[in-house]
């Protein structure tokens, strides 16, 4: 692997304290975060990922995985929403933070707004 050790990746910077507490904590907030971690990740994403799911793989036992045949694409829309359209993905990062948080909370009512 890695050209017999010739390639060395730099160490990652430590996660911000609040994220570290959510990932490693033993409290109700941390447990709620870990239970829905994939949905929090999707709610805070810049782009979306669309794939055709192979049910033969996803319905098997073991760790969750999915197989992609062909090319993988991230879908990214305009940075400006059309009039009357709700903001989504990267659009949420260039608008008022309170409006963006409100939009994420409306789209994800089962997630804790304190974590968002």
Coordinates of N, CA and C in Angstrom, one line a residue:
X1 N 0.8 -1.2 0.0 CA 0.0 0.0 0.0 C 0.9 1.3 0.0
X2 N 0.4 2.3 -0.6 CA 1.0 3.6 -0.6 C 2.5 3.6 -1.0
X3 N 2.8 2.8 -2.0 CA 4.2 2.7 -2.6 C 5.1 2.2 -1.5
X4 N 4.8 1.1 -0.8 CA 5.6 0.5 0.3 C 6.0 1.6 1.3
X5 N 5.1 2.4 1.7 CA 5.3 3.4 2.8 C 6.0 4.7 2.3
X6 N 6.2 4.8 1.0 CA 6.8 6.1 0.5 C 5.9 7.3 0.6
X7 N 4.6 7.0 0.5 CA 3.6 8.1 0.6 C 3.0 8.1 2.0
X8 N 3.2 9.3 2.6 CA 2.7 9.5 3.9 C 1.7 10.6 3.9
X9 N 0.5 10.3 4.3 CA -0.6 11.4 4.4 C -0.4 12.2 5.6
X10 N -0.7 13.5 5.6 CA -0.6 14.3 6.8 C -1.7 13.9 7.8
X11 N -1.4 14.1 9.0 CA -2.4 13.9 10.1 C -3.5 14.9 9.9
X12 N -4.7 14.5 10.2 CA -5.9 15.4 10.2 C -5.8 16.3 11.4
X13 N -6.3 17.5 11.2 CA -6.5 18.4 12.3 C -7.5 17.9 13.2
X14 N -7.4 18.2 14.5 CA -8.5 17.7 15.4 C -9.8 18.4 15.1
X15 N -10.9 17.6 15.3 CA -12.2 18.1 15.1 C -12.5 19.3 16.1
X16 N -13.3 20.3 15.7 CA -13.7 21.3 16.6 C -14.3 20.7 17.9
X17 N -14.1 21.3 19.0 CA -14.6 20.8 20.3 C -16.0 20.4 20.3
X18 N -16.9 21.2 19.7 CA -18.3 20.9 19.7 C -18.6 19.6 19.0
X19 N -17.9 19.4 17.8 CA -18.1 18.2 17.0 C -17.5 17.0 17.8
X20 N -16.4 17.2 18.4 CA -15.7 16.1 19.1 C -16.6 15.6 20.3
X21 N -17.3 16.6 20.9 CA -18.2 16.2 22.0 C -19.4 15.5 21.5
X22 N -19.9 15.9 20.3 CA -21.0 15.1 19.7 C -20.6 13.7 19.3
X23 N -19.5 13.6 18.8 CA -19.0 12.3 18.3 C -18.6 11.3 19.4
X24 N -18.1 11.8 20.5 CA -17.5 11.0 21.5 C -18.2 11.1 22.9
X25 N -19.2 12.0 23.0 CA -19.9 12.2 24.3 C -20.8 11.0 24.6
X26 N -21.2 11.0 25.9 CA -22.1 10.0 26.4 C -23.3 10.8 27.1
X27 N -24.0 11.6 26.3 CA -25.1 12.4 26.8 C -26.2 12.3 25.8
X28 N -27.4 12.7 26.1 CA -28.5 12.6 25.2 C -28.3 13.3 23.9
X29 N -27.7 14.5 23.9 CA -27.4 15.2 22.6 C -26.5 14.4 21.7
X30 N -25.4 13.9 22.3 CA -24.5 13.1 21.5 C -25.2 11.8 20.9
X31 N -26.0 11.2 21.7 CA -26.7 10.0 21.3 C -27.6 10.3 20.1
X32 N -28.3 11.4 20.2 CA -29.2 11.9 19.2 C -28.5 12.2 17.9
X33 N -27.3 12.8 18.0 CA -26.5 13.1 16.9 C -26.0 11.9 16.2
X34 N -25.5 10.9 17.0 CA -24.9 9.7 16.4 C -26.0 8.8 15.7
X35 N -27.2 8.9 16.3 CA -28.4 8.1 15.8 C -28.7 8.6 14.4
X36 N -28.7 9.9 14.2 CA -29.1 10.5 12.9 C -27.9 11.1 12.2
X37 N -26.7 10.7 12.4 CA -25.5 11.3 11.8 C -25.6 11.5 10.3
X38 N -26.1 10.5 9.6 CA -26.1 10.6 8.1 C -27.1 11.7 7.7
X39 N -28.2 11.9 8.4 CA -29.2 12.9 8.1 C -28.6 14.3 8.4
X40 N -27.8 14.4 9.5 CA -27.2 15.7 9.8 C -26.2 16.0 8.6
X41 N -25.4 15.0 8.2 CA -24.5 15.2 7.1 C -25.2 15.7 5.9
X42 N -26.3 15.1 5.5 CA -27.1 15.4 4.3 C -27.7 16.8 4.5
X43 N -28.1 17.2 5.7 CA -28.8 18.5 5.9 C -27.7 19.6 5.7
X44 N -26.5 19.3 6.0 CA -25.4 20.4 5.9 C -24.6 20.3 4.6
X45 N -25.0 19.4 3.7 CA -24.2 19.2 2.5 C -24.3 20.4 1.5
X46 N -23.3 20.6 0.7 CA -23.2 21.6 -0.4 C -23.9 21.1 -1.6
X47 N -23.8 19.7 -1.8 CA -24.4 19.1 -3.1 C -25.1 17.9 -2.7
X48 N -25.8 17.3 -3.7 CA -26.5 16.0 -3.4 C -25.9 15.0 -4.3
X49 N -26.1 13.7 -3.9 CA -25.5 12.6 -4.6 C -26.7 11.7 -5.0
X50 N -26.8 11.4 -6.2 CA -27.9 10.5 -6.7 C -27.2 9.2 -7.3
X51 N -27.7 8.1 -6.9 CA -27.3 6.8 -7.4 C -28.5 5.9 -7.6
X52 N -28.3 4.9 -8.4 CA -29.3 3.9 -8.5 C -28.9 2.8 -7.5
X53 N -29.7 2.6 -6.6 CA -29.4 1.6 -5.5 C -29.6 0.2 -5.9
X54 N -28.6 -0.6 -5.7 CA -28.6 -2.1 -6.0 C -29.1 -2.8 -4.8
X55 N -30.4 -3.1 -4.8 CA -31.1 -3.7 -3.6 C -30.4 -5.0 -3.2
X56 N -29.8 -5.7 -4.1 CA -29.1 -7.0 -3.7 C -28.0 -6.7 -2.8
X57 N -27.4 -5.5 -2.9 CA -26.3 -5.2 -2.0 C -26.8 -4.6 -0.7
X58 N -27.8 -3.6 -0.8 CA -28.2 -2.9 0.4 C -29.1 -3.7 1.3
X59 N -29.7 -4.8 0.8 CA -30.6 -5.6 1.7 C -29.8 -6.8 2.3
X60 N -28.5 -6.8 2.1 CA -27.7 -7.9 2.7 C -27.4 -7.5 4.2
X61 N -26.9 -8.5 4.9 CA -26.5 -8.2 6.3 C -25.1 -7.6 6.3
X62 N -24.8 -7.1 7.5 CA -23.4 -6.5 7.6 C -23.5 -5.0 7.6
X63 N -22.3 -4.4 7.4 CA -22.2 -2.9 7.3 C -23.0 -2.4 6.1
X64 N -23.6 -1.2 6.2 CA -24.3 -0.6 5.1 C -23.2 -0.2 4.0
X65 N -23.5 -0.5 2.8 CA -22.7 -0.1 1.7 C -23.6 0.0 0.5
X66 N -23.1 0.7 -0.5 CA -23.8 0.7 -1.8 C -22.7 0.6 -2.9
X67 N -23.1 0.1 -4.1 CA -22.2 -0.1 -5.2 C -22.6 0.9 -6.3
X68 N -21.7 1.5 -6.9 CA -21.9 2.4 -8.0 C -21.3 1.8 -9.2
X69 N -22.1 1.7 -10.3 CA -21.6 1.3 -11.6 C -21.5 2.5 -12.5
X70 N -20.4 2.6 -13.2 CA -20.2 3.8 -14.0 C -19.6 5.0 -13.3
X71 N -20.0 6.2 -13.7 CA -19.5 7.4 -13.1 C -20.4 7.9 -11.9
X72 N -19.7 8.5 -11.0 CA -20.4 9.1 -9.8 C -20.4 10.6 -10.0
X73 N -21.6 11.2 -9.9 CA -21.7 12.6 -10.0 C -22.4 13.2 -8.8
X74 N -21.9 14.4 -8.5 CA -22.6 15.2 -7.4 C -23.4 16.3 -8.2
X75 N -24.6 16.4 -7.7 CA -25.5 17.4 -8.4 C -25.5 18.7 -7.6
X76 N -25.3 19.8 -8.3 CA -25.1 21.1 -7.7 C -25.9 22.1 -8.5
X77 N -26.9 22.7 -7.9 CA -27.7 23.7 -8.5 C -27.1 25.1 -8.5
X78 N -27.8 26.0 -8.9 CA -27.4 27.4 -8.9 C -27.2 27.9 -7.5
X79 N -26.4 28.9 -7.3 CA -26.2 29.6 -6.0 C -27.4 30.5 -5.7
X80 N -28.1 30.8 -6.7 CA -29.3 31.7 -6.5 C -30.6 30.9 -6.7
X81 N -31.5 30.9 -5.8 CA -32.7 30.1 -6.0 C -33.7 30.9 -6.9
X82 N -34.5 30.2 -7.7 CA -35.5 30.9 -8.5 C -36.5 31.5 -7.5
X83 N -37.2 32.5 -8.0 CA -38.2 33.2 -7.2 C -39.3 32.2 -6.8
X84 N -39.6 32.2 -5.5 CA -40.6 31.3 -4.9 C -40.1 29.9 -4.6
X85 N -38.8 29.6 -4.9 CA -38.2 28.3 -4.6 C -37.6 28.4 -3.2
X86 N -37.6 27.2 -2.5 CA -36.9 27.1 -1.2 C -35.4 27.0 -1.5
X87 N -34.6 27.6 -0.6 CA -33.1 27.5 -0.7 C -32.7 26.0 -0.4
X88 N -31.6 25.6 -1.0 CA -31.1 24.2 -0.8 C -29.6 24.2 -1.0
X89 N -29.0 23.2 -0.4 CA -27.6 22.9 -0.5 C -26.7 24.2 -0.3
X90 N -25.8 24.5 -1.3 CA -24.9 25.6 -1.2 C -25.6 26.9 -1.1
X91 N -26.8 27.0 -1.6 CA -27.6 28.3 -1.4 C -27.7 28.7 0.0
X92 N -27.8 27.7 0.9 CA -28.0 28.0 2.3 C -26.8 28.6 3.0
X93 N -25.6 28.5 2.3 CA -24.4 29.0 2.9 C -24.1 30.5 2.5
X94 N -24.8 31.0 1.6 CA -24.6 32.4 1.1 C -25.7 33.3 1.5
X95 N -26.6 32.9 2.3 CA -27.7 33.7 2.7 C -27.7 33.9 4.2
X96 N -28.6 34.6 4.8 CA -28.7 34.9 6.2 C -28.6 33.6 7.0
X97 N -27.7 33.5 7.9 CA -27.5 32.2 8.7 C -28.8 31.8 9.5
X98 N -29.5 32.8 10.0 CA -30.8 32.5 10.7 C -31.8 31.9 9.8
X99 N -31.9 32.5 8.6 CA -32.8 32.0 7.5 C -32.4 30.6 7.1
X100 N -31.1 30.4 6.9 CA -30.6 29.0 6.5 C -30.9 28.0 7.6
X101 N -30.7 28.3 8.9 CA -31.0 27.4 10.0 C -32.5 27.1 10.0
X102 N -33.3 28.1 9.9 CA -34.7 27.9 9.9 C -35.2 26.9 8.7
X103 N -34.6 27.1 7.6 CA -34.9 26.3 6.4 C -34.5 24.8 6.7
X104 N -33.3 24.6 7.2 CA -32.8 23.3 7.5 C -33.7 22.6 8.5
X105 N -34.1 23.4 9.6 CA -35.0 22.8 10.6 C -36.3 22.4 10.0
X106 N -36.9 23.2 9.1 CA -38.1 22.9 8.5 C -38.0 21.6 7.6
X107 N -36.9 21.4 7.0 CA -36.7 20.3 6.1 C -36.4 19.0 6.9
X108 N -35.9 19.2 8.1 CA -35.5 18.0 8.9 C -36.1 18.1 10.3
X109 N -37.4 18.0 10.4 CA -38.1 18.2 11.7 C -37.7 17.2 12.8
X110 N -37.2 16.1 12.4 CA -36.9 15.1 13.4 C -35.5 15.3 14.0
X111 N -34.7 16.2 13.4 CA -33.4 16.5 13.9 C -33.4 17.6 15.0
X112 N -32.5 17.6 15.9 CA -32.5 18.6 17.0 C -31.9 19.9 16.5
X113 N -32.7 21.0 16.6 CA -32.3 22.3 16.1 C -31.0 22.8 16.8
X114 N -30.9 22.4 18.1 CA -29.7 22.8 18.8 C -28.4 22.3 18.2
X115 N -28.5 21.1 17.6 CA -27.3 20.5 16.9 C -27.1 21.2 15.6
X116 N -28.2 21.5 14.9 CA -28.0 22.1 13.6 C -27.3 23.4 13.7

